[in-house]
XYZ file of C-alpha atoms in Angstrom:
560
model
C 217.405 -29.851 122.700
C 215.885 -33.263 121.854
C 217.049 -34.483 125.736
C 215.141 -31.262 126.961
C 212.377 -31.864 125.278
C 211.879 -35.656 126.153
C 212.131 -34.434 130.012
C 209.873 -31.736 129.596
C 207.230 -34.264 127.941
C 208.250 -36.515 131.000
C 207.365 -33.747 133.154
C 204.312 -32.743 131.966
C 202.896 -36.143 132.158
C 203.979 -36.447 135.902
C 202.514 -32.807 136.357
C 199.213 -34.003 134.596
C 198.854 -37.186 136.820
C 199.767 -34.946 139.941
C 196.764 -32.661 139.285
C 194.473 -35.051 137.989
C 194.954 -36.867 141.655
C 194.564 -33.642 143.231
C 191.416 -32.950 141.470
C 190.084 -36.233 141.835
C 190.700 -35.903 145.978
C 188.217 -32.896 146.011
C 185.063 -33.954 146.609
C 181.685 -32.549 145.397
C 181.871 -29.052 146.321
C 184.998 -26.714 146.377
C 184.559 -23.391 148.367
C 187.175 -21.018 148.749
C 187.593 -17.755 150.477
C 190.744 -16.225 149.565
C 193.360 -18.238 147.647
C 193.583 -21.602 147.832
C 190.718 -24.138 148.266
C 189.053 -27.271 150.270
C 186.490 -29.715 149.124
C 184.924 -31.894 151.117
C 181.244 -33.283 151.366
C 178.928 -34.207 148.299
C 175.202 -34.084 148.067
C 172.934 -34.087 145.100
C 170.244 -31.837 143.897
C 167.078 -33.486 141.469
C 169.509 -32.780 138.710
C 172.242 -34.950 140.167
C 174.494 -31.884 141.043
C 175.649 -30.972 144.316
C 173.263 -28.763 146.085
C 173.531 -26.394 149.360
C 169.898 -26.445 150.351
C 170.096 -28.574 153.305
C 172.258 -31.017 155.576
C 174.851 -30.401 158.587
C 178.291 -30.302 159.225
C 180.160 -31.480 162.180
C 182.402 -28.982 163.719
C 185.313 -30.417 165.534
C 185.620 -29.652 169.087
C 188.060 -27.502 170.967
C 190.436 -30.641 171.840
C 190.393 -31.539 167.910
C 193.137 -30.681 165.632
C 191.446 -27.186 164.519
C 188.184 -25.874 164.177
C 186.576 -24.515 161.187
C 185.563 -20.732 161.045
C 182.399 -19.588 162.457
C 179.514 -20.611 160.024
C 177.364 -17.893 157.871
C 174.718 -19.337 159.619
C 174.053 -22.042 162.107
C 174.601 -25.400 160.961
C 171.188 -27.657 161.247
C 171.475 -30.777 162.733
C 169.877 -34.363 162.040
C 169.208 -35.664 158.502
C 169.977 -33.940 155.398
C 166.624 -32.622 153.900
C 165.545 -32.018 150.663
C 165.544 -28.991 148.580
C 162.178 -27.050 149.166
C 159.691 -28.760 146.693
C 161.875 -31.534 145.651
C 160.715 -33.914 148.759
C 158.080 -36.504 147.834
C 155.012 -36.960 149.971
C 156.249 -39.341 152.882
C 159.750 -39.972 151.347
C 162.982 -39.408 153.738
C 166.687 -38.826 153.231
C 168.879 -41.761 154.252
C 170.412 -41.281 157.545
C 173.880 -41.824 156.266
C 173.839 -39.227 153.506
C 176.487 -37.105 153.770
C 175.617 -33.504 154.055
C 176.624 -31.119 151.318
C 179.898 -29.207 152.279
C 179.474 -25.320 152.132
C 182.860 -24.337 153.615
C 185.816 -23.405 151.562
C 189.368 -23.486 153.247
C 192.665 -22.678 151.746
C 196.300 -21.644 152.300
C 197.172 -18.103 151.198
C 199.354 -18.329 147.628
C 200.810 -15.012 146.140
C 202.767 -17.015 143.276
C 202.514 -15.495 139.703
C 204.544 -17.573 137.827
C 201.940 -19.409 135.951
C 200.648 -16.092 134.077
C 204.181 -14.884 133.457
C 205.494 -18.211 131.816
C 201.912 -18.522 129.858
C 202.716 -15.090 128.497
C 206.293 -16.194 127.360
C 204.595 -19.156 125.821
C 202.286 -17.042 123.936
C 204.607 -15.018 122.734
C 206.598 -17.548 121.498
C 203.945 -18.843 119.198
C 202.504 -21.415 121.531
C 199.805 -22.141 123.575
C 200.794 -23.286 127.315
C 199.993 -26.478 128.664
C 196.817 -26.742 130.469
C 198.366 -28.309 133.752
C 200.751 -25.084 133.660
C 197.801 -22.765 133.857
C 196.598 -21.698 137.329
C 193.751 -19.202 137.249
C 194.320 -17.548 140.861
C 197.826 -16.695 139.533
C 196.722 -15.080 136.689
C 194.309 -13.121 138.927
C 196.903 -12.391 141.253
C 199.284 -10.912 138.780
C 197.048 -7.974 138.807
C 196.486 -4.886 141.174
C 193.006 -4.913 142.687
C 192.877 -1.660 144.597
C 191.635 -3.351 148.092
C 191.391 -1.432 151.133
C 194.726 -2.184 153.416
C 194.989 -2.317 157.370
C 196.519 0.101 159.423
C 198.573 -2.288 161.184
C 199.856 -5.698 160.803
C 197.653 -8.613 159.317
C 195.105 -8.622 156.749
C 192.135 -6.523 155.473
C 189.135 -8.686 154.186
C 187.367 -7.036 151.107
C 184.614 -9.199 150.069
C 182.308 -8.286 146.913
C 181.054 -9.274 143.624
C 178.380 -8.801 140.535
C 176.139 -10.147 138.595
C 177.706 -12.332 135.625
C 174.887 -12.238 133.161
C 175.760 -14.103 129.351
C 178.663 -13.008 127.592
C 177.832 -11.789 123.822
C 181.216 -13.530 122.474
C 179.883 -17.135 123.102
C 180.096 -19.633 125.652
C 177.552 -18.220 128.121
C 176.389 -21.576 129.405
C 173.124 -22.709 130.453
C 171.928 -20.576 132.966
C 174.684 -18.160 133.317
C 172.654 -15.226 133.828
C 171.586 -16.482 137.223
C 175.210 -16.853 138.297
C 177.239 -13.913 140.114
C 180.727 -13.619 140.577
C 182.194 -13.161 144.115
C 185.585 -11.755 144.965
C 187.351 -12.408 148.123
C 190.295 -10.364 148.377
C 192.996 -10.166 151.404
C 195.844 -7.348 151.422
C 198.390 -6.514 153.667
C 199.955 -3.296 154.566
C 202.213 -1.470 152.032
C 206.015 -1.913 152.317
C 208.077 0.426 154.654
C 210.582 2.605 153.044
C 213.380 0.900 152.320
C 215.413 2.391 155.327
C 212.834 0.832 157.971
C 212.729 -2.747 156.818
C 214.879 -5.416 158.800
C 218.202 -6.068 157.216
C 218.101 -9.346 154.940
C 220.455 -12.295 154.527
C 219.729 -13.672 151.074
C 221.098 -16.820 149.635
C 221.168 -17.047 145.755
C 221.205 -20.646 144.428
C 221.704 -20.160 140.765
C 221.355 -22.907 137.999
C 224.175 -22.956 135.510
C 223.353 -26.298 133.957
C 223.718 -26.827 130.068
C 220.006 -25.954 129.858
C 220.407 -22.433 130.947
C 222.834 -21.526 128.008
C 219.884 -20.703 126.114
C 219.055 -16.845 125.578
C 216.857 -15.394 128.537
C 218.257 -17.865 130.862
C 221.695 -17.724 132.699
C 222.446 -14.239 131.048
C 218.959 -12.873 132.488
C 220.113 -14.119 135.699
C 223.279 -12.093 135.527
C 221.531 -9.023 134.803
C 218.965 -9.619 137.614
C 221.543 -10.155 140.402
C 223.690 -7.247 138.973
C 220.877 -4.964 139.305
C 219.785 -6.227 142.696
C 223.345 -5.850 144.237
C 222.653 -2.191 143.655
C 219.464 -2.221 145.219
C 220.422 -3.845 148.438
C 221.345 -1.872 151.638
C 224.893 -1.596 152.868
C 223.612 -3.352 155.846
C 221.967 -6.486 153.616
C 223.942 -9.594 153.248
C 224.494 -11.856 150.259
C 225.986 -15.370 149.311
C 225.915 -17.060 145.988
C 225.527 -20.917 145.329
C 225.731 -22.351 141.838
C 224.982 -25.821 140.564
C 224.786 -28.230 137.521
C 225.601 -31.578 138.382
C 227.234 -30.585 141.888
C 226.761 -27.504 143.899
C 229.498 -25.061 144.814
C 229.695 -22.123 146.855
C 231.035 -18.956 145.069
C 230.597 -16.272 147.598
C 230.108 -17.041 151.225
C 227.545 -14.638 153.128
C 229.276 -11.251 152.486
C 227.871 -7.667 153.661
C 226.846 -5.735 150.931
C 228.786 -2.566 152.190
C 232.126 -2.204 150.386
C 231.861 -5.505 148.336
C 229.287 -4.622 145.427
C 231.956 -4.644 142.777
C 233.384 -7.899 144.212
C 229.861 -9.579 144.154
C 229.146 -8.049 140.613
C 232.652 -9.843 139.632
C 231.295 -13.197 140.980
C 228.059 -13.147 139.249
C 229.805 -12.362 136.258
C 231.674 -15.227 136.121
C 229.187 -17.721 136.083
C 228.976 -19.754 133.013
C 226.851 -22.736 131.860
C 228.161 -26.317 132.502
C 226.477 -29.706 133.035
C 223.432 -31.300 134.197
C 220.957 -30.132 136.705
C 220.973 -31.194 140.227
C 218.634 -29.016 141.993
C 218.804 -31.046 144.954
C 222.449 -30.420 145.444
C 221.844 -26.577 144.897
C 219.282 -26.173 147.402
C 221.157 -28.322 149.974
C 223.945 -26.273 149.701
C 221.990 -23.265 149.301
C 220.200 -23.837 153.090
C 223.916 -24.934 154.653
C 225.351 -21.618 153.399
C 221.937 -19.778 154.776
C 221.967 -21.464 158.279
C 226.032 -20.835 158.225
C 225.278 -17.007 157.700
C 222.100 -16.761 159.580
C 221.544 -13.356 161.105
C 219.361 -12.936 163.916
C 217.051 -9.872 163.715
C 217.356 -10.274 159.736
C 215.029 -11.702 156.922
C 216.865 -15.019 155.994
C 215.782 -16.198 152.349
C 217.224 -18.440 149.868
C 216.395 -17.504 146.161
C 216.333 -20.103 143.762
C 216.904 -19.080 140.062
C 216.568 -21.768 137.610
C 214.249 -23.179 134.638
C 213.574 -25.939 136.949
C 214.562 -28.912 134.678
C 215.805 -31.169 137.329
C 217.319 -34.273 136.050
C 220.049 -35.317 138.464
C 219.937 -36.357 142.166
C 216.698 -36.017 144.034
C 213.948 -34.678 141.360
C 211.079 -34.475 143.518
C 210.045 -31.509 145.707
C 209.047 -33.593 148.909
C 212.177 -35.419 149.014
C 214.422 -32.345 148.209
C 212.801 -30.426 150.988
C 212.575 -33.430 153.334
C 216.704 -32.983 153.514
C 216.756 -29.217 154.537
C 213.391 -29.359 156.623
C 214.903 -29.104 160.183
C 217.132 -25.866 158.984
C 214.010 -24.347 157.237
C 211.850 -24.898 160.325
C 214.161 -23.960 163.286
C 216.151 -20.593 161.467
C 212.678 -19.737 159.806
C 214.693 -19.481 156.390
C 212.123 -19.077 153.312
C 212.338 -20.080 149.598
C 211.790 -17.759 146.849
C 211.608 -19.202 143.140
C 212.455 -17.173 140.252
C 211.748 -19.199 136.969
C 213.362 -18.585 133.661
C 213.597 -20.003 130.002
C 210.995 -21.012 127.530
C 211.073 -24.624 128.333
C 210.527 -24.419 132.240
C 209.364 -26.727 135.088
C 206.856 -24.529 136.349
C 204.878 -27.044 138.418
C 207.978 -28.564 140.079
C 209.316 -24.939 141.270
C 205.982 -24.286 142.593
C 205.763 -27.333 144.558
C 209.107 -26.426 145.875
C 208.259 -22.875 147.236
C 204.773 -23.698 148.273
C 206.392 -26.291 150.590
C 209.256 -24.085 151.419
C 207.303 -21.598 152.805
C 207.671 -19.071 150.055
C 206.424 -18.132 146.762
C 207.401 -18.266 143.105
C 207.520 -15.824 139.832
C 208.547 -15.799 136.385
C 210.933 -13.161 134.471
C 211.225 -13.506 130.714
C 213.008 -10.418 129.821
C 214.921 -7.633 131.368
C 211.833 -5.344 131.837
C 210.187 -8.163 134.175
C 213.680 -8.715 135.702
C 213.814 -5.215 137.044
C 210.091 -5.280 138.124
C 211.059 -8.219 140.149
C 214.186 -7.507 141.393
C 214.001 -3.704 142.017
C 210.416 -2.929 142.371
C 209.213 -6.056 144.400
C 212.151 -8.262 146.052
C 213.851 -5.609 148.171
C 210.442 -4.212 149.259
C 208.747 -7.318 149.994
C 211.703 -9.133 151.789
C 210.170 -8.736 155.243
C 207.390 -11.775 156.030
C 204.181 -10.342 157.306
C 202.295 -13.428 157.878
C 202.963 -17.104 158.270
C 201.150 -20.150 157.663
C 198.103 -17.763 156.633
C 194.767 -19.762 155.840
C 191.464 -18.511 154.697
C 187.991 -20.210 154.994
C 184.833 -18.916 153.501
C 181.484 -20.161 154.815
C 178.726 -19.724 152.147
C 174.931 -19.150 153.721
C 172.904 -21.961 152.403
C 169.734 -20.273 153.113
C 170.900 -17.765 150.097
C 173.229 -19.829 147.987
C 172.396 -22.822 145.750
C 175.456 -23.717 144.339
C 178.974 -22.022 144.265
C 182.066 -22.601 142.553
C 185.970 -21.890 143.268
C 188.030 -20.569 140.332
C 191.554 -22.404 140.406
C 193.238 -23.274 143.795
C 192.966 -26.708 143.325
C 196.504 -27.221 144.815
C 196.095 -25.290 148.004
C 193.340 -26.774 149.636
C 193.203 -27.470 153.236
C 190.674 -29.700 155.173
C 188.105 -27.736 156.765
C 188.775 -28.997 160.216
C 192.648 -28.119 159.905
C 191.575 -24.337 159.451
C 192.696 -23.717 163.105
C 195.316 -26.374 163.262
C 198.542 -24.266 163.262
C 200.340 -27.483 162.622
C 199.240 -27.361 159.187
C 201.179 -25.687 156.629
C 199.683 -22.407 155.426
C 201.247 -19.683 153.193
C 203.742 -16.686 153.946
C 202.730 -13.365 153.098
C 204.964 -10.229 152.771
C 204.301 -6.388 152.946
C 201.988 -4.983 150.223
C 200.686 -8.095 148.968
C 197.091 -9.198 147.829
C 195.656 -12.350 147.383
C 192.106 -12.716 145.287
C 189.985 -15.581 145.241
C 187.185 -15.515 143.012
C 183.843 -17.680 142.947
C 180.915 -18.375 140.612
C 177.979 -18.348 142.889
C 174.265 -19.045 142.169
C 171.983 -17.450 144.697
C 168.592 -18.650 145.481
C 165.389 -17.263 143.984
C 164.333 -14.411 146.464
C 167.610 -14.851 148.228
C 168.069 -11.853 150.749
C 170.617 -11.276 153.701
C 174.159 -12.942 154.168
C 175.714 -14.848 151.001
C 179.200 -15.500 152.740
C 181.677 -14.789 155.460
C 185.451 -14.975 154.768
C 187.957 -15.404 157.439
C 191.755 -15.460 157.507
C 193.900 -16.627 159.875
C 197.861 -16.218 160.088
C 200.724 -16.596 162.835
C 202.528 -13.253 163.687
C 206.104 -14.114 162.157
C 207.938 -12.850 165.661
C 205.510 -14.336 168.183
C 203.719 -17.001 166.549
C 200.614 -15.697 167.970
C 197.409 -16.680 166.050
C 195.305 -13.995 164.611
C 192.147 -13.693 162.659
C 190.084 -11.125 160.568
C 186.683 -11.497 159.037
C 184.751 -10.079 156.261
C 181.223 -10.486 155.222
C 179.046 -9.915 151.810
C 175.251 -9.661 151.474
C 173.061 -9.982 148.288
C 173.026 -6.382 147.695
C 176.718 -6.256 147.300
C 176.508 -8.501 144.237
C 173.275 -7.042 142.689
C 175.270 -5.040 140.233
C 176.282 -5.631 136.621
C 179.780 -7.166 136.273
C 180.580 -6.030 132.520
C 180.054 -2.246 132.051
C 179.747 -1.774 135.811
C 181.695 0.896 137.706
C 184.355 -1.518 139.238
C 186.995 -1.655 136.427
C 189.567 -3.757 138.953
C 186.589 -6.710 139.504
C 186.454 -6.958 135.993
C 190.460 -7.149 135.298
C 190.408 -9.950 138.007
C 187.080 -11.455 135.881
C 188.803 -11.107 132.547
C 192.289 -12.738 133.879
C 190.268 -15.821 135.362
C 188.113 -16.561 132.567
C 191.352 -15.964 130.433
C 192.873 -18.929 132.511
C 189.923 -20.990 132.380
C 189.667 -21.072 128.525
C 193.100 -21.945 128.315
C 193.302 -25.146 130.012
C 189.271 -25.906 128.689
C 187.524 -25.225 131.277
C 183.366 -24.795 131.360
C 182.932 -21.433 133.869
C 179.417 -20.359 133.769
C 179.111 -17.155 131.879
C 182.536 -17.403 130.704
C 182.905 -15.019 127.212
C 184.826 -16.348 124.308
C 188.655 -15.589 124.042
C 187.614 -12.856 121.085
C 185.338 -11.134 123.755
C 187.698 -11.327 126.353
C 190.531 -9.622 124.496
C 188.015 -6.670 123.556
C 187.070 -6.204 127.330
C 190.867 -6.214 128.375
C 191.711 -3.683 125.592
C 188.675 -1.568 127.133
C 189.872 -1.915 130.669
C 193.265 -1.158 129.881
C 192.172 2.128 128.299
C 190.128 2.821 131.656
C 192.440 2.037 134.335
C 195.395 3.373 132.279
C 197.422 0.147 133.307
C 200.411 -1.169 131.202
C 199.977 -4.585 132.930
C 195.987 -5.093 131.682
C 197.462 -3.692 128.278
C 199.583 -6.924 128.067
C 196.698 -8.913 129.263
C 194.787 -8.192 126.297
C 198.025 -8.733 123.842
C 198.037 -12.362 125.460
C 194.493 -12.624 124.969
C 194.638 -11.958 121.178
C 197.481 -14.081 120.757
C 195.915 -17.179 122.599
C 192.635 -16.371 120.172
C 194.557 -16.610 117.020
C 196.361 -19.661 118.078
C 193.191 -21.735 118.890
C 191.706 -20.259 115.696
C 194.773 -21.664 113.820
C 194.193 -24.625 115.308
C 190.944 -25.008 114.149
C 189.451 -23.696 117.315
C 186.987 -21.323 115.684
C 184.106 -22.058 117.905
C 184.573 -21.636 121.515
C 183.674 -24.620 123.894
C 180.295 -24.204 125.479
C 180.421 -23.701 129.273
C 178.521 -25.852 131.049
C 177.070 -25.279 134.543
C 179.210 -27.608 136.194
C 179.415 -27.934 140.174
C 182.592 -27.937 141.879
C 183.802 -31.550 142.465
C-alpha cells in the first residue's frame, strides 16, 4: 500500500506537469467544435483579454499540410483593427501583431473514464485530483438525444442557450452576457448483433500485486465471464496476462464450442508481482497480429489499474514498439480501468495514441454496462482519424471559451492533414463539446460553423459534414428551459469545472448543481442523471467539510 501510494504521488506529479505543459502551449483563445481543442493566436481587447473583433488568419494553400475548414465569415486581410469604439484617433495597430484566432480544432474523443473514476473516488469519501478531471468525459457520459445520420458518418447538431447568473453563487462578473453553445456529433446506432462483422479480441489483463484489491482482478474475471456469454460463435478471443512478465494464456480461439474453456482460463488468473504494462501490450499486439482476421474487427482490450512500475512506463515509448503492427493491421486499443488507485492519465494517453478509447468500471453493474451493453455492440469502427473544427463568426462573437479538451487539440492547419492522428468513433457514439460564448451587442446571424472530417474505415476516403448555429438558436434560457439534455450536459460540465477549481462564467455552486441534477433526473427519468446528482452532493459535502463553505467566484477568463 505504501509503495502504491508513493507511485501514485509520483504519477500525479508527472500528470500535473504534463497537463500544465499542455495548457501553457495553448495560446490565447481556445476554440473548439466537437470534442478536443485547438489553441493558436492571441489578441487583446482594452481590458487585456483576447478579443475576436478583428484581424486576419492565414489559410493554408492546397499544397500545404492541410487546410482549415471554411470560415464562418470570410477572413479580413491586412492589419488587425481595434474593436469598434476602442481605436484612438490617428492610432494604428502594429503590423506584426498576430490576429486573434477564431478557429477551434480537435480530435474526437469518446472516453468516459474520468467521470467513472471521479464517481468511484467520491464514493470512497475523497475528492478526485484536479488533474484527473476532464470535463469532456463528464459530459460524454450522458445521453444527449441528438439526431443521428441515416447512413455512415456523422450528424452535426449545434444549439445553445443563455447562461444567466446562477442563484447558488459563482455567477461571475457579466455572466448574464454569456451563452452556452453545444456542438454535438453522432453516428448511426449499432446494428443488431447478428449484422456486425465478427470480432477478434485480444484481452491483456493486469495480474500484478496491486490487482489483488477487491474490485480489481475479481471484477475483471466477472467481466470477461460475462462477455464470453455475449460474444457470437464466430467471434474469436485470446488472453494475455502480465505482471513483471507477459504470458499468453489462450491463443486466438473461436468462441464456438470453447466458452467453457475460455471461462476456465479466466478463472485461473491470480495476482502476481509487478506491473509491466509494456510487456503486456507488446505481447498482446503480437497475439493480435498472429490471430489477425481479415474482415473482422481486430482489437486489443487492456484491463488494468494502469499503475505501471516495471519496464517502459511512458505511453509514447510503449506504443512506439507496436506502432507498425497498429498501423499495418488497423488494430485498435480499448482501455478498461479498475481500482480505487488508478493511473487515469496513463491509460488515457495509451488509448488516445492507440486509436481507441477508455472507460472505467468500479462495480459489477458498470461492468455489465460496458461488457454487455457497450463493447459487443460498438466493436465496429465507423470513423477513423476523426477531427472537428469550429469557426466562430467574429462579427457576432466577442469572446468564447471551450470547456475541457485541453489534451485533444490539433493545429488549425492540420484539420485536413489526414496524416495527423484523430479519434476513432464507433456506432451509436455521441461526442459533445461545450463553449461559453459571449455575443456582441446587437449580434444577429451566424454564431459558429462546425465541421467534422473523418476517414472511412474501409476505403480510407476522407468525408466531411457541417452544421451552423445562429443567434436565434441561443436566445433561450438555459436553466428551466425545454431542453433537458442540454441542461444535463451543462450540469456535468460545471461539476467537472468546480472539481478542478475552474472559473467558468455563470457556473452555479455545487449545492445548486446537485439540486438541478435531482430535478433533471426526475424530468428525464434517467438513473444516470440521478447518480450524477448523488456524486455532486458527495463533492459538496466533502468540500464543505474541508472548509470550503464559500464557493470560489468564477471569473470572466478568456481561453488561453
